[in-house]
Coordinates of C-alpha atoms in Angstrom, one line a residue:
M1 CA -44.0 5.4 -12.1
S2 CA -42.9 5.8 -15.7
T3 CA -40.2 8.3 -16.6
T4 CA -40.5 10.5 -19.6
V5 CA -37.4 10.2 -21.8
P6 CA -36.1 13.4 -23.4
K7 CA -35.9 13.5 -27.1
I8 CA -32.1 13.4 -27.3
F9 CA -32.1 10.2 -25.4
R10 CA -34.9 8.4 -27.2
N11 CA -32.6 6.0 -28.9
C12 CA -31.1 4.9 -25.6
S13 CA -34.2 4.9 -23.3
H14 CA -32.8 1.8 -21.5
E15 CA -29.8 3.8 -20.5
Y16 CA -31.6 6.9 -19.3
R17 CA -32.1 7.5 -15.6
S18 CA -34.2 10.1 -13.9
K19 CA -31.2 12.0 -12.7
D20 CA -30.0 12.5 -16.3
I21 CA -32.6 15.2 -17.0
K22 CA -29.9 17.8 -16.1
Y23 CA -27.9 16.9 -19.2
V24 CA -30.6 17.9 -21.6
Q25 CA -29.6 21.6 -21.2
C26 CA -26.0 20.9 -22.1
H27 CA -24.6 22.2 -25.3
I28 CA -23.7 19.0 -27.2
P29 CA -21.5 19.2 -30.3
T30 CA -23.1 18.3 -33.6
D31 CA -20.6 15.4 -34.2
A32 CA -21.2 13.9 -30.7
N33 CA -23.7 11.1 -30.0
P34 CA -25.7 11.9 -26.8
C35 CA -26.4 8.2 -26.2
K36 CA -22.7 7.3 -26.4
L37 CA -21.9 10.2 -24.0
L38 CA -24.5 9.0 -21.6
T39 CA -23.3 5.4 -21.7
E40 CA -19.7 6.4 -21.0
L41 CA -20.8 8.6 -18.2
H42 CA -22.8 5.9 -16.5
E43 CA -19.9 3.4 -16.9
A44 CA -17.6 5.9 -15.2
K45 CA -20.0 6.5 -12.3
D46 CA -20.7 2.8 -11.9
I47 CA -17.0 2.0 -11.7
R48 CA -16.6 4.8 -9.1
K49 CA -19.6 3.5 -7.1
Y50 CA -19.2 -0.2 -7.3
L51 CA -15.6 -0.9 -8.2
F52 CA -13.2 1.8 -7.3
A53 CA -14.7 2.8 -4.0
T54 CA -15.6 -0.8 -2.9
I55 CA -12.9 -3.3 -4.0
P56 CA -9.9 -1.1 -2.9
L57 CA -11.7 -0.3 0.3
I58 CA -12.2 -3.9 1.2
L59 CA -8.6 -4.8 0.2
A60 CA -7.3 -1.8 2.2
T61 CA -9.1 -3.0 5.3
F62 CA -7.3 -6.4 5.1
A63 CA -4.0 -4.7 4.3
I64 CA -4.1 -2.4 7.2
L65 CA -5.1 -5.1 9.7
I66 CA -2.3 -7.4 8.4
N67 CA 0.3 -4.6 8.5
I68 CA -0.7 -3.5 12.0
A69 CA -0.5 -7.1 13.2
Y70 CA 2.9 -7.6 11.6
G71 CA 4.2 -4.3 13.0
I72 CA 3.1 -5.3 16.5
L73 CA 4.8 -8.6 16.3
I74 CA 8.1 -7.0 15.2
I75 CA 7.9 -4.4 18.0
E76 CA 7.1 -7.1 20.6
L77 CA 9.9 -9.5 19.5
W78 CA 12.3 -6.5 19.3
R79 CA 11.4 -5.6 22.8
R80 CA 12.0 -9.2 23.9
K81 CA 15.2 -9.4 21.9
K82 CA 14.0 -12.3 19.9
L83 CA 14.7 -11.0 16.4
S84 CA 17.3 -12.7 14.3
S85 CA 18.5 -9.5 12.6
L86 CA 17.7 -6.0 14.0
H87 CA 19.2 -4.4 10.9
R88 CA 16.8 -6.2 8.6
Y89 CA 13.8 -5.7 10.7
S90 CA 14.4 -2.1 11.2
F91 CA 13.9 -1.6 7.5
L92 CA 10.9 -3.9 7.5
L93 CA 9.3 -2.0 10.4
S94 CA 9.9 1.2 8.5
R95 CA 8.2 -0.3 5.5
T96 CA 5.3 -1.5 7.6
I97 CA 4.8 2.0 9.1
S98 CA 4.9 3.4 5.6
N99 CA 2.2 0.9 4.5
I100 CA -0.1 1.8 7.4
L101 CA 0.2 5.6 6.9
A102 CA -0.4 5.2 3.1
L103 CA -3.4 3.0 3.7
I104 CA -4.9 5.6 6.1
L105 CA -4.5 8.3 3.5
L106 CA -6.0 5.9 0.9
Y107 CA -9.1 5.6 3.2
I108 CA -9.5 9.3 3.2
V109 CA -9.1 9.5 -0.6
L110 CA -11.6 6.7 -1.2
I111 CA -14.1 8.4 1.1
A112 CA -13.7 11.7 -0.7
W113 CA -14.1 9.8 -4.1
K114 CA -17.2 8.0 -2.8
L115 CA -18.8 11.2 -1.6
E116 CA -17.8 13.0 -4.8
I117 CA -15.9 15.6 -3.0
F118 CA -12.6 14.8 -4.7
R119 CA -10.7 18.0 -4.9
Y120 CA -7.1 19.3 -5.3
A121 CA -6.1 18.2 -1.8
S122 CA -7.5 14.7 -2.5
A123 CA -5.6 14.5 -5.8
V124 CA -2.4 15.6 -4.0
A125 CA -3.0 12.9 -1.3
F126 CA -3.6 10.2 -3.9
I127 CA -0.4 11.0 -5.8
L128 CA 1.5 11.4 -2.5
I129 CA 0.6 8.0 -1.2
G130 CA 1.4 6.2 -4.4
S131 CA 4.8 7.9 -4.8
L132 CA 5.7 7.6 -1.1
S133 CA 4.9 3.9 -1.0
F134 CA 6.8 3.2 -4.2
L135 CA 9.9 5.1 -3.1
T136 CA 10.0 3.7 0.4
L137 CA 9.5 0.1 -0.9
A138 CA 12.2 0.5 -3.5
G139 CA 14.6 2.0 -1.0
T140 CA 13.9 -0.7 1.5
Y141 CA 14.7 -3.4 -0.9
V142 CA 17.9 -1.7 -2.1
A143 CA 19.0 -1.4 1.5
M144 CA 18.1 -5.0 2.4
T145 CA 19.9 -6.3 -0.7
T146 CA 23.0 -4.4 0.2
L147 CA 22.9 -5.7 3.8
L148 CA 22.5 -9.3 2.5
Y149 CA 25.4 -8.8 0.1
L150 CA 27.7 -7.4 2.8
A151 CA 26.7 -10.1 5.3
I152 CA 27.5 -12.9 2.9
V153 CA 30.4 -11.6 0.8
H154 CA 32.0 -9.2 3.3
P155 CA 31.0 -10.6 6.8
L156 CA 33.8 -8.7 8.7
R157 CA 32.9 -5.4 7.1
Y158 CA 29.2 -6.1 7.8
L159 CA 30.1 -6.9 11.4
Y160 CA 32.0 -3.7 12.1
A161 CA 30.4 -1.2 9.8
V162 CA 26.7 -2.0 10.1
N163 CA 24.7 -1.3 13.3
V164 CA 21.2 -0.4 14.2
T165 CA 22.0 3.3 14.6
R166 CA 23.3 3.6 11.1
C167 CA 20.4 1.7 9.7
L168 CA 18.0 4.2 11.5
V169 CA 20.0 7.1 9.9
V170 CA 19.6 5.5 6.5
I171 CA 15.8 5.0 7.1
I172 CA 15.4 8.7 8.2
I173 CA 17.2 9.9 5.1
L174 CA 15.1 7.6 2.9
W175 CA 11.9 8.9 4.5
F176 CA 13.0 12.5 4.1
I177 CA 13.8 12.1 0.4
S178 CA 10.7 10.1 -0.3
I179 CA 8.4 12.6 1.5
A180 CA 10.0 15.6 -0.1
F181 CA 9.8 14.1 -3.6
S182 CA 6.3 12.8 -3.2
L183 CA 5.0 16.0 -1.8
L184 CA 6.4 18.0 -4.7
L185 CA 5.1 15.5 -7.1
G186 CA 1.6 15.6 -5.6
L187 CA 1.5 19.4 -5.5
Y188 CA 2.5 19.7 -9.2
G189 CA 0.8 16.6 -10.4
A190 CA -2.6 17.5 -9.0
T191 CA -2.5 20.8 -11.0
L192 CA -3.3 18.7 -14.1
F193 CA -6.9 18.1 -12.9
Y194 CA -7.4 21.1 -10.6
P195 CA -5.4 24.0 -12.1
E196 CA -7.7 26.7 -10.9
T197 CA -7.7 25.7 -7.2
A198 CA -4.1 24.5 -7.1
L199 CA -1.7 26.2 -4.7
I200 CA 0.9 26.3 -7.5
Y201 CA 0.6 27.6 -11.0
C202 CA 1.7 25.1 -13.5
S203 CA 1.1 25.5 -17.2
F204 CA 0.7 22.4 -19.4
D205 CA 3.5 23.0 -21.9
R206 CA 6.1 24.4 -19.6
C207 CA 5.4 22.6 -16.4
Q208 CA 2.9 19.7 -16.4
Q209 CA 4.1 17.8 -19.4
P210 CA 7.8 18.1 -18.7
I211 CA 7.2 17.0 -15.1
A212 CA 5.1 14.1 -16.1
I213 CA 7.7 12.9 -18.6
F214 CA 10.5 13.4 -16.1
V215 CA 8.6 11.5 -13.3
A216 CA 7.6 8.6 -15.6
F217 CA 11.2 8.3 -16.8
L218 CA 12.6 8.6 -13.3
L219 CA 10.3 6.1 -11.6
S220 CA 10.8 3.6 -14.5
A221 CA 14.6 4.0 -14.3
F222 CA 14.5 3.6 -10.5
F223 CA 12.3 0.4 -10.9
I224 CA 14.7 -1.0 -13.5
V225 CA 17.8 -0.1 -11.4
V226 CA 16.3 -1.9 -8.3
I227 CA 15.7 -5.1 -10.4
I228 CA 19.1 -5.0 -12.0
F229 CA 20.8 -4.3 -8.7
Y230 CA 19.1 -7.3 -7.1
L231 CA 19.9 -9.6 -10.1
I232 CA 23.6 -8.6 -10.1
T233 CA 23.8 -9.1 -6.3
L234 CA 22.0 -12.5 -6.6
Y235 CA 24.5 -13.6 -9.3
F236 CA 27.5 -12.7 -7.2
L237 CA 26.0 -14.4 -4.1
R238 CA 25.3 -17.6 -6.0
K239 CA 28.7 -17.6 -7.6
R240 CA 30.4 -17.1 -4.3
D241 CA 28.4 -19.9 -2.6
R242 CA 29.4 -22.3 -5.3
S243 CA 33.1 -21.4 -5.3
S244 CA 33.5 -21.1 -1.5
R245 CA 34.9 -24.1 0.4
L246 CA 35.0 -22.6 3.8
E247 CA 31.3 -22.3 4.5
T248 CA 29.4 -25.1 6.0
D249 CA 26.3 -26.5 4.6
I250 CA 24.2 -24.8 7.3
I251 CA 25.6 -21.4 6.5
G252 CA 25.1 -22.0 2.8
R253 CA 21.5 -23.0 3.3
N254 CA 20.8 -20.0 5.4
N255 CA 22.3 -17.8 2.7
M256 CA 20.2 -19.4 0.1
R257 CA 17.1 -19.1 2.3
A258 CA 17.8 -15.4 2.7
M259 CA 18.2 -14.8 -1.0
N260 CA 15.0 -16.7 -1.8
R261 CA 13.2 -14.6 0.8
L262 CA 14.5 -11.5 -0.8
A263 CA 13.5 -12.8 -4.2
L264 CA 9.9 -13.3 -3.0
N265 CA 9.9 -9.7 -1.7
L266 CA 11.2 -8.4 -5.0
M267 CA 8.5 -10.4 -6.8
T268 CA 5.9 -8.6 -4.6
F269 CA 7.6 -5.3 -5.4
T270 CA 7.4 -6.0 -9.1
V271 CA 3.8 -7.1 -9.0
G272 CA 2.8 -4.0 -7.0
S273 CA 5.0 -1.4 -8.8
L274 CA 4.8 -2.5 -12.5
P275 CA 1.1 -1.8 -12.9
I276 CA 1.6 1.7 -11.3
L277 CA 4.4 2.4 -13.8
V278 CA 2.2 1.2 -16.7
V279 CA -0.6 3.5 -15.4
I280 CA 1.8 6.5 -15.2
T281 CA 3.1 5.8 -18.7
I282 CA -0.4 5.6 -20.2
A283 CA -1.4 8.8 -18.3
T284 CA 1.7 10.6 -19.6
V285 CA 1.0 9.5 -23.2
N286 CA -2.6 10.7 -22.9
L287 CA -1.7 13.7 -20.8
K288 CA -3.1 16.3 -23.2
N289 CA -6.5 14.7 -23.3
L290 CA -6.6 14.2 -19.5
A291 CA -5.7 17.9 -19.1
V292 CA -9.1 18.8 -20.5
L293 CA -10.7 17.6 -17.3
G294 CA -9.0 20.4 -15.4
L295 CA -10.0 23.2 -17.7
G296 CA -13.0 25.3 -16.7
D297 CA -15.3 25.0 -13.8
K298 CA -16.7 21.7 -12.7
S299 CA -20.3 21.2 -13.8
S300 CA -22.7 18.4 -14.7
C301 CA -22.4 19.3 -18.4
K302 CA -18.6 19.1 -18.3
T303 CA -18.9 15.6 -16.7
F304 CA -21.4 14.6 -19.3
L305 CA -19.4 15.8 -22.3
H306 CA -16.1 14.2 -21.0
G307 CA -17.5 11.0 -19.6
R308 CA -15.0 8.9 -21.7
L309 CA -12.0 10.7 -20.1
F310 CA -13.5 10.3 -16.7
L311 CA -13.9 6.6 -17.4
Q312 CA -10.3 6.3 -18.4
V313 CA -9.2 8.1 -15.2
E314 CA -11.5 5.8 -13.1
I315 CA -10.1 2.6 -14.7
L316 CA -6.4 3.7 -14.4
A317 CA -6.9 4.8 -10.7
C318 CA -8.7 1.6 -9.9
I319 CA -6.1 -0.7 -11.5
A320 CA -3.2 1.2 -9.7
A321 CA -5.0 1.1 -6.4
V322 CA -5.9 -2.6 -6.5
F323 CA -2.4 -3.8 -7.4
W324 CA -0.8 -1.4 -5.0
V325 CA -2.9 -2.6 -2.1
L326 CA -2.5 -6.3 -3.0
A327 CA 1.3 -5.8 -2.8
M328 CA 0.8 -4.3 0.7
I329 CA -1.1 -7.5 1.7
F330 CA 1.3 -10.0 0.3
D331 CA 4.5 -8.2 1.5
P332 CA 4.1 -8.7 5.3
I333 CA 2.7 -12.3 4.7
I334 CA 5.8 -13.2 2.7
N335 CA 8.1 -11.6 5.2
F336 CA 6.5 -13.5 8.0
F337 CA 6.4 -17.0 6.5
A338 CA 9.7 -16.7 4.7
D339 CA 11.6 -16.3 8.0
P340 CA 11.5 -19.5 10.0
K341 CA 13.2 -17.9 13.0
F342 CA 10.6 -15.2 13.2
V343 CA 7.8 -17.8 13.0
D344 CA 9.4 -19.9 15.7
S345 CA 9.9 -16.8 17.9
V346 CA 6.2 -15.9 17.5
R347 CA 5.1 -19.4 18.1
S348 CA 7.2 -19.8 21.3
W349 CA 6.0 -16.4 22.5
W350 CA 2.4 -17.4 21.9
I351 CA 2.9 -20.8 23.7
R352 CA 4.4 -19.1 26.7
R353 CA 1.4 -16.9 27.0
Q354 CA -1.1 -19.8 27.0
P355 CA 0.0 -21.5 30.3
I356 CA -0.1 -18.1 32.0
S357 CA -3.6 -17.5 31.0
C358 CA -4.6 -21.0 32.0
I359 CA -3.0 -20.6 35.4
K360 CA -4.8 -17.3 35.8
C361 CA -8.1 -19.0 34.9
Q362 CA -7.4 -21.8 37.4
N363 CA -6.5 -19.3 40.1
S364 CA -9.6 -17.3 39.5
S365 CA -11.7 -20.5 39.6
I366 CA -10.1 -21.6 42.9
T367 CA -10.6 -18.1 44.3
A368 CA -14.2 -18.2 43.3
I369 CA -14.8 -21.6 44.9
I370 CA -13.1 -20.6 48.1
S371 CA -15.1 -17.4 48.3
K372 CA -18.3 -19.3 47.6
Q373 CA -17.5 -21.9 50.3
S374 CA -16.7 -19.1 52.8
R375 CA -20.1 -17.5 52.0
H376 CA -21.8 -20.8 52.6
G377 CA -19.9 -21.2 55.8
Q378 CA -21.0 -17.8 57.0
M379 CA -24.6 -18.6 56.1
D380 CA -24.4 -21.8 58.1
N381 CA -23.0 -20.0 61.0
V382 CA -25.8 -17.4 60.9
G383 CA -28.3 -20.2 60.7
T384 CA -26.8 -22.0 63.6
S385 CA -26.7 -18.8 65.7
V386 CA -30.4 -18.2 64.9
M387 CA -31.3 -21.8 65.9
L388 CA -29.4 -21.4 69.1

């Protein structure tokens, strides 16, 4: 069945779709090209349908399964007292829980985006999970780097000053600060796109723009501080290993292995966080243009006239989500394989489970054979009694 193309879209009949008839009634500025607006709108919708709501969803599925499995292994080995360092794994478990909660919220946001019911609450959740994940990840690496530095450079202070209880207190404080900051950032940041339905009034000049600049500067500074802190710590650790004559080769290798493991984790942090910072910077620079999306009521004509801006938002959100989820996938994998003691503990725990299951299978088979033989014996007795 042929579709009649409206006059304003005659030059782009190949781009026209039957659902685009509603855009004919829109008031198009004289200096605007209807075909260009239609193309940009279709690109934004296609990215939302095939890219943003599909690729991150698939990656998030793998990420949540990997993090749940890694968290279960930590809890199980913790319960069996097989972990090499409870201090380190308390922070890793906190990080894993943060990943799982953030991925669950991401599922909700992606479903809302897919169903085109993305509202103020969805925008708050999207900003919340990004900020919360970044802050908990950065705080975890700062704490783990500090623990590593104390364990190698000041072993006595580490032995007497660091315990699991104090690590848990630090984790609680880290979560409290991260949640409070992320919640405020989400509530104020979402007003940029949904100012009329927002719970908080936030004007562009006096609220939105200053907050965006402050957040971009703060997160960038925090990112740089984490990197510099690790590099300085790594420098002193390597310098101490070279100058120390009291340590044995085994201790030195263990220290280097721990530093290399932390370096891999920091690489994951960089890969996952740097694109988010780039997206935040780009969004801050183009904040005034993006603020247009939040003005006025949402309608099909507004979507049509600002398709280019919607396209930019879709691309920025997709890039940030993909790299962020990839970091959540690689982080537990690196933590797992970079710790030989943890791998050995998991392997030995798994091997111990195998004979038990085999014995159970053998016992069940023997029981079945005995019961079968007893039934046959009863049948023979019945047959004998009948014959008698």
